[in-house]
Amino acid sequence: KSRETSESSTKRRSSLILTCRKLRTRLETLRSANKEKETLAEQLHVLYNEKNELYDKLYAIKEEKLAIQSSLTETESNLKGAQREVKNMTREIEELKEKEQLYK
C-alpha cells in the first residue's frame, strides 16, 4: 500500500510539475504579449500626436489659402478699378484731343 501511495504521489508530483511548466510558459507568453501591447500603445500614441500635428498644419494651410484668396479678390477688384480709371482717362484724353482739334 505504501508503494501505491508512493507511485500515486510521484504521478501527482509529475502532474503538478507539468502543470507548473505549462503555467510558466503561459505566463511568459502573456508577459510577452503585454510588452508588445505596451509597445503598440506607445506607437499608437505617437501616431495620434503626429496626426494631430498634421491636422494643425492642414488647418494653418487652409487659413493661409483663405487669406490668399481674400487678397486675390481684393487685388482683382483693385485691378478692375484701375482698368476703369484708365478707360475713363483714355476717353477724357480723346475728348480733350477732339476739343483741341475744334479750337485749331
mmCIF file with all atom_site columns, N, CA and C in Angstrom, residues 50-92:
data_model
loop_
_atom_site.group_PDB
_atom_site.id
_atom_site.type_symbol
_atom_site.label_atom_id
_atom_site.label_alt_id
_atom_site.label_comp_id
_atom_site.label_asym_id
_atom_site.label_entity_id
_atom_site.label_seq_id
_atom_site.pdbx_PDB_ins_code
_atom_site.Cartn_x
_atom_site.Cartn_y
_atom_site.Cartn_z
_atom_site.occupancy
_atom_site.B_iso_or_equiv
_atom_site.pdbx_formal_charge
_atom_site.auth_seq_id
_atom_site.auth_comp_id
_atom_site.auth_asym_id
_atom_site.auth_atom_id
_atom_site.pdbx_PDB_model_num
ATOM 1   N N  . GLU A 1 50 ? 1.251   62.662  -34.130 1.00 0.00 ? 50 GLU A N  1
ATOM 2   C CA . GLU A 1 50 ? 1.613   63.055  -35.494 1.00 0.00 ? 50 GLU A CA 1
ATOM 3   C C  . GLU A 1 50 ? 0.371   63.457  -36.282 1.00 0.00 ? 50 GLU A C  1
ATOM 4   N N  . LYS A 1 51 ? -0.705  62.689  -36.111 1.00 0.00 ? 51 LYS A N  1
ATOM 5   C CA . LYS A 1 51 ? -1.961  63.002  -36.804 1.00 0.00 ? 51 LYS A CA 1
ATOM 6   C C  . LYS A 1 51 ? -2.461  64.384  -36.387 1.00 0.00 ? 51 LYS A C  1
ATOM 7   N N  . ASN A 1 52 ? -2.415  64.659  -35.096 1.00 0.00 ? 52 ASN A N  1
ATOM 8   C CA . ASN A 1 52 ? -2.874  65.962  -34.614 1.00 0.00 ? 52 ASN A CA 1
ATOM 9   C C  . ASN A 1 52 ? -2.004  67.100  -35.145 1.00 0.00 ? 52 ASN A C  1
ATOM 10  N N  . GLU A 1 53 ? -0.698  66.865  -35.207 1.00 0.00 ? 53 GLU A N  1
ATOM 11  C CA . GLU A 1 53 ? 0.204   67.875  -35.772 1.00 0.00 ? 53 GLU A CA 1
ATOM 12  C C  . GLU A 1 53 ? -0.134  68.122  -37.243 1.00 0.00 ? 53 GLU A C  1
ATOM 13  N N  . LEU A 1 54 ? -0.414  67.041  -37.977 1.00 0.00 ? 54 LEU A N  1
ATOM 14  C CA . LEU A 1 54 ? -0.762  67.189  -39.391 1.00 0.00 ? 54 LEU A CA 1
ATOM 15  C C  . LEU A 1 54 ? -2.082  67.938  -39.562 1.00 0.00 ? 54 LEU A C  1
ATOM 16  N N  . TYR A 1 55 ? -3.056  67.648  -38.683 1.00 0.00 ? 55 TYR A N  1
ATOM 17  C CA . TYR A 1 55 ? -4.323  68.388  -38.738 1.00 0.00 ? 55 TYR A CA 1
ATOM 18  C C  . TYR A 1 55 ? -4.092  69.874  -38.453 1.00 0.00 ? 55 TYR A C  1
ATOM 19  N N  . ASP A 1 56 ? -3.206  70.169  -37.501 1.00 0.00 ? 56 ASP A N  1
ATOM 20  C CA . ASP A 1 56 ? -2.888  71.569  -37.205 1.00 0.00 ? 56 ASP A CA 1
ATOM 21  C C  . ASP A 1 56 ? -2.256  72.247  -38.422 1.00 0.00 ? 56 ASP A C  1
ATOM 22  N N  . LYS A 1 57 ? -1.333  71.543  -39.076 1.00 0.00 ? 57 LYS A N  1
ATOM 23  C CA . LYS A 1 57 ? -0.692  72.103  -40.270 1.00 0.00 ? 57 LYS A CA 1
ATOM 24  C C  . LYS A 1 57 ? -1.712  72.296  -41.390 1.00 0.00 ? 57 LYS A C  1
ATOM 25  N N  . LEU A 1 58 ? -2.598  71.307  -41.548 1.00 0.00 ? 58 LEU A N  1
ATOM 26  C CA . LEU A 1 58 ? -3.638  71.406  -42.575 1.00 0.00 ? 58 LEU A CA 1
ATOM 27  C C  . LEU A 1 58 ? -4.531  72.610  -42.311 1.00 0.00 ? 58 LEU A C  1
ATOM 28  N N  . TYR A 1 59 ? -4.908  72.813  -41.066 1.00 0.00 ? 59 TYR A N  1
ATOM 29  C CA . TYR A 1 59 ? -5.748  73.952  -40.695 1.00 0.00 ? 59 TYR A CA 1
ATOM 30  C C  . TYR A 1 59 ? -5.017  75.259  -41.013 1.00 0.00 ? 59 TYR A C  1
ATOM 31  N N  . ALA A 1 60 ? -3.724  75.324  -40.675 1.00 0.00 ? 60 ALA A N  1
ATOM 32  C CA . ALA A 1 60 ? -2.932  76.527  -40.962 1.00 0.00 ? 60 ALA A CA 1
ATOM 33  C C  . ALA A 1 60 ? -2.858  76.780  -42.462 1.00 0.00 ? 60 ALA A C  1
ATOM 34  N N  . ILE A 1 61 ? -2.703  75.711  -43.239 1.00 0.00 ? 61 ILE A N  1
ATOM 35  C CA . ILE A 1 61 ? -2.645  75.850  -44.702 1.00 0.00 ? 61 ILE A CA 1
ATOM 36  C C  . ILE A 1 61 ? -3.982  76.352  -45.231 1.00 0.00 ? 61 ILE A C  1
ATOM 37  N N  . LYS A 1 62 ? -5.087  75.816  -44.694 1.00 0.00 ? 62 LYS A N  1
ATOM 38  C CA . LYS A 1 62 ? -6.411  76.270  -45.135 1.00 0.00 ? 62 LYS A CA 1
ATOM 39  C C  . LYS A 1 62 ? -6.613  77.740  -44.789 1.00 0.00 ? 62 LYS A C  1
ATOM 40  N N  . GLU A 1 63 ? -6.168  78.150  -43.615 1.00 0.00 ? 63 GLU A N  1
ATOM 41  C CA . GLU A 1 63 ? -6.278  79.552  -43.215 1.00 0.00 ? 63 GLU A CA 1
ATOM 42  C C  . GLU A 1 63 ? -5.461  80.434  -44.166 1.00 0.00 ? 63 GLU A C  1
ATOM 43  N N  . GLU A 1 64 ? -4.253  79.973  -44.499 1.00 0.00 ? 64 GLU A N  1
ATOM 44  C CA . GLU A 1 64 ? -3.395  80.722  -45.409 1.00 0.00 ? 64 GLU A CA 1
ATOM 45  C C  . GLU A 1 64 ? -4.039  80.805  -46.794 1.00 0.00 ? 64 GLU A C  1
ATOM 46  N N  . LYS A 1 65 ? -4.636  79.708  -47.232 1.00 0.00 ? 65 LYS A N  1
ATOM 47  C CA . LYS A 1 65 ? -5.317  79.686  -48.529 1.00 0.00 ? 65 LYS A CA 1
ATOM 48  C C  . LYS A 1 65 ? -6.450  80.702  -48.553 1.00 0.00 ? 65 LYS A C  1
ATOM 49  N N  . LEU A 1 66 ? -7.244  80.738  -47.479 1.00 0.00 ? 66 LEU A N  1
ATOM 50  C CA . LEU A 1 66 ? -8.338  81.709  -47.404 1.00 0.00 ? 66 LEU A CA 1
ATOM 51  C C  . LEU A 1 66 ? -7.811  83.141  -47.439 1.00 0.00 ? 66 LEU A C  1
ATOM 52  N N  . ALA A 1 67 ? -6.712  83.389  -46.730 1.00 0.00 ? 67 ALA A N  1
ATOM 53  C CA . ALA A 1 67 ? -6.115  84.729  -46.737 1.00 0.00 ? 67 ALA A CA 1
ATOM 54  C C  . ALA A 1 67 ? -5.628  85.095  -48.136 1.00 0.00 ? 67 ALA A C  1
ATOM 55  N N  . ILE A 1 68 ? -5.019  84.151  -48.827 1.00 0.00 ? 68 ILE A N  1
ATOM 56  C CA . ILE A 1 68 ? -4.534  84.395  -50.193 1.00 0.00 ? 68 ILE A CA 1
ATOM 57  C C  . ILE A 1 68 ? -5.710  84.651  -51.126 1.00 0.00 ? 68 ILE A C  1
ATOM 58  N N  . GLN A 1 69 ? -6.771  83.851  -50.991 1.00 0.00 ? 69 GLN A N  1
ATOM 59  C CA . GLN A 1 69 ? -7.952  84.054  -51.832 1.00 0.00 ? 69 GLN A CA 1
ATOM 60  C C  . GLN A 1 69 ? -8.566  85.425  -51.588 1.00 0.00 ? 69 GLN A C  1
ATOM 61  N N  . SER A 1 70 ? -8.626  85.826  -50.338 1.00 0.00 ? 70 SER A N  1
ATOM 62  C CA . SER A 1 70 ? -9.172  87.135  -49.994 1.00 0.00 ? 70 SER A CA 1
ATOM 63  C C  . SER A 1 70 ? -8.310  88.241  -50.600 1.00 0.00 ? 70 SER A C  1
ATOM 64  N N  . SER A 1 71 ? -7.000  88.087  -50.470 1.00 0.00 ? 71 SER A N  1
ATOM 65  C CA . SER A 1 71 ? -6.068  89.065  -51.035 1.00 0.00 ? 71 SER A CA 1
ATOM 66  C C  . SER A 1 71 ? -6.192  89.123  -52.552 1.00 0.00 ? 71 SER A C  1
ATOM 67  N N  . LEU A 1 72 ? -6.347  87.948  -53.165 1.00 0.00 ? 72 LEU A N  1
ATOM 68  C CA . LEU A 1 72 ? -6.503  87.877  -54.617 1.00 0.00 ? 72 LEU A CA 1
ATOM 69  C C  . LEU A 1 72 ? -7.787  88.572  -55.054 1.00 0.00 ? 72 LEU A C  1
ATOM 70  N N  . THR A 1 73 ? -8.868  88.357  -54.325 1.00 0.00 ? 73 THR A N  1
ATOM 71  C CA . THR A 1 73 ? -10.141 89.008  -54.642 1.00 0.00 ? 73 THR A CA 1
ATOM 72  C C  . THR A 1 73 ? -9.987  90.526  -54.544 1.00 0.00 ? 73 THR A C  1
ATOM 73  N N  . GLU A 1 74 ? -9.296  90.981  -53.500 1.00 0.00 ? 74 GLU A N  1
ATOM 74  C CA . GLU A 1 74 ? -9.072  92.424  -53.338 1.00 0.00 ? 74 GLU A CA 1
ATOM 75  C C  . GLU A 1 74 ? -8.217  92.970  -54.476 1.00 0.00 ? 74 GLU A C  1
ATOM 76  N N  . THR A 1 75 ? -7.181  92.217  -54.853 1.00 0.00 ? 75 THR A N  1
ATOM 77  C CA . THR A 1 75 ? -6.303  92.641  -55.949 1.00 0.00 ? 75 THR A CA 1
ATOM 78  C C  . THR A 1 75 ? -7.082  92.714  -57.267 1.00 0.00 ? 75 THR A C  1
ATOM 79  N N  . GLU A 1 76 ? -7.931  91.706  -57.517 1.00 0.00 ? 76 GLU A N  1
ATOM 80  C CA . GLU A 1 76 ? -8.750  91.710  -58.735 1.00 0.00 ? 76 GLU A CA 1
ATOM 81  C C  . GLU A 1 76 ? -9.684  92.920  -58.746 1.00 0.00 ? 76 GLU A C  1
ATOM 82  N N  . SER A 1 77 ? -10.262 93.216  -57.608 1.00 0.00 ? 77 SER A N  1
ATOM 83  C CA . SER A 1 77 ? -11.158 94.366  -57.501 1.00 0.00 ? 77 SER A CA 1
ATOM 84  C C  . SER A 1 77 ? -10.385 95.659  -57.768 1.00 0.00 ? 77 SER A C  1
ATOM 85  N N  . ASN A 1 78 ? -9.198  95.774  -57.181 1.00 0.00 ? 78 ASN A N  1
ATOM 86  C CA . ASN A 1 78 ? -8.352  96.968  -57.419 1.00 0.00 ? 78 ASN A CA 1
ATOM 87  C C  . ASN A 1 78 ? -7.963  97.078  -58.888 1.00 0.00 ? 78 ASN A C  1
ATOM 88  N N  . LEU A 1 79 ? -7.650  95.937  -59.509 1.00 0.00 ? 79 LEU A N  1
ATOM 89  C CA . LEU A 1 79 ? -7.274  95.936  -60.922 1.00 0.00 ? 79 LEU A CA 1
ATOM 90  C C  . LEU A 1 79 ? -8.434  96.415  -61.789 1.00 0.00 ? 79 LEU A C  1
ATOM 91  N N  . LYS A 1 80 ? -9.649  95.918  -61.509 1.00 0.00 ? 80 LYS A N  1
ATOM 92  C CA . LYS A 1 80 ? -10.822 96.347  -62.276 1.00 0.00 ? 80 LYS A CA 1
ATOM 93  C C  . LYS A 1 80 ? -11.050 97.844  -62.108 1.00 0.00 ? 80 LYS A C  1
ATOM 94  N N  . GLY A 1 81 ? -10.862 98.329  -60.879 1.00 0.00 ? 81 GLY A N  1
ATOM 95  C CA . GLY A 1 81 ? -10.998 99.770  -60.631 1.00 0.00 ? 81 GLY A CA 1
ATOM 96  C C  . GLY A 1 81 ? -9.964  100.556 -61.425 1.00 0.00 ? 81 GLY A C  1
ATOM 97  N N  . ALA A 1 82 ? -8.730  100.078 -61.423 1.00 0.00 ? 82 ALA A N  1
ATOM 98  C CA . ALA A 1 82 ? -7.664  100.755 -62.174 1.00 0.00 ? 82 ALA A CA 1
ATOM 99  C C  . ALA A 1 82 ? -7.953  100.709 -63.668 1.00 0.00 ? 82 ALA A C  1
ATOM 100 N N  . GLN A 1 83 ? -8.478  99.585  -64.166 1.00 0.00 ? 83 GLN A N  1
ATOM 101 C CA . GLN A 1 83 ? -8.831  99.490  -65.590 1.00 0.00 ? 83 GLN A CA 1
ATOM 102 C C  . GLN A 1 83 ? -9.930  100.491 -65.947 1.00 0.00 ? 83 GLN A C  1
ATOM 103 N N  . ARG A 1 84 ? -10.918 100.652 -65.046 1.00 0.00 ? 84 ARG A N  1
ATOM 104 C CA . ARG A 1 84 ? -11.981 101.639 -65.283 1.00 0.00 ? 84 ARG A CA 1
ATOM 105 C C  . ARG A 1 84 ? -11.396 103.043 -65.331 1.00 0.00 ? 84 ARG A C  1
ATOM 106 N N  . GLU A 1 85 ? -10.480 103.323 -64.401 1.00 0.00 ? 85 GLU A N  1
ATOM 107 C CA . GLU A 1 85 ? -9.847  104.641 -64.379 1.00 0.00 ? 85 GLU A CA 1
ATOM 108 C C  . GLU A 1 85 ? -9.079  104.902 -65.668 1.00 0.00 ? 85 GLU A C  1
ATOM 109 N N  . VAL A 1 86 ? -8.326  103.904 -66.136 1.00 0.00 ? 86 VAL A N  1
ATOM 110 C CA . VAL A 1 86 ? -7.560  104.056 -67.386 1.00 0.00 ? 86 VAL A CA 1
ATOM 111 C C  . VAL A 1 86 ? -8.522  104.296 -68.544 1.00 0.00 ? 86 VAL A C  1
ATOM 112 N N  . LYS A 1 87 ? -9.600  103.522 -68.570 1.00 0.00 ? 87 LYS A N  1
ATOM 113 C CA . LYS A 1 87 ? -10.600 103.672 -69.633 1.00 0.00 ? 87 LYS A CA 1
ATOM 114 C C  . LYS A 1 87 ? -11.205 105.078 -69.605 1.00 0.00 ? 87 LYS A C  1
ATOM 115 N N  . ASN A 1 88 ? -11.565 105.554 -68.413 1.00 0.00 ? 88 ASN A N  1
ATOM 116 C CA . ASN A 1 88 ? -12.123 106.906 -68.281 1.00 0.00 ? 88 ASN A CA 1
ATOM 117 C C  . ASN A 1 88 ? -11.113 107.967 -68.683 1.00 0.00 ? 88 ASN A C  1
ATOM 118 N N  . MET A 1 89 ? -9.857  107.821 -68.254 1.00 0.00 ? 89 MET A N  1
ATOM 119 C CA . MET A 1 89 ? -8.823  108.785 -68.609 1.00 0.00 ? 89 MET A CA 1
ATOM 120 C C  . MET A 1 89 ? -8.572  108.783 -70.111 1.00 0.00 ? 89 MET A C  1
ATOM 121 N N  . THR A 1 90 ? -8.576  107.576 -70.700 1.00 0.00 ? 90 THR A N  1
ATOM 122 C CA . THR A 1 90 ? -8.376  107.464 -72.150 1.00 0.00 ? 90 THR A CA 1
ATOM 123 C C  . THR A 1 90 ? -9.496  108.202 -72.881 1.00 0.00 ? 90 THR A C  1
ATOM 124 N N  . ARG A 1 91 ? -10.721 108.010 -72.397 1.00 0.00 ? 91 ARG A N  1
ATOM 125 C CA . ARG A 1 91 ? -11.862 108.695 -73.007 1.00 0.00 ? 91 ARG A CA 1
ATOM 126 C C  . ARG A 1 91 ? -11.728 110.211 -72.830 1.00 0.00 ? 91 ARG A C  1
ATOM 127 N N  . GLU A 1 92 ? -11.337 110.656 -71.643 1.00 0.00 ? 92 GLU A N  1
ATOM 128 C CA . GLU A 1 92 ? -11.162 112.091 -71.396 1.00 0.00 ? 92 GLU A CA 1
ATOM 129 C C  . GLU A 1 92 ? -10.083 112.664 -72.297 1.00 0.00 ? 92 GLU A C  1
#
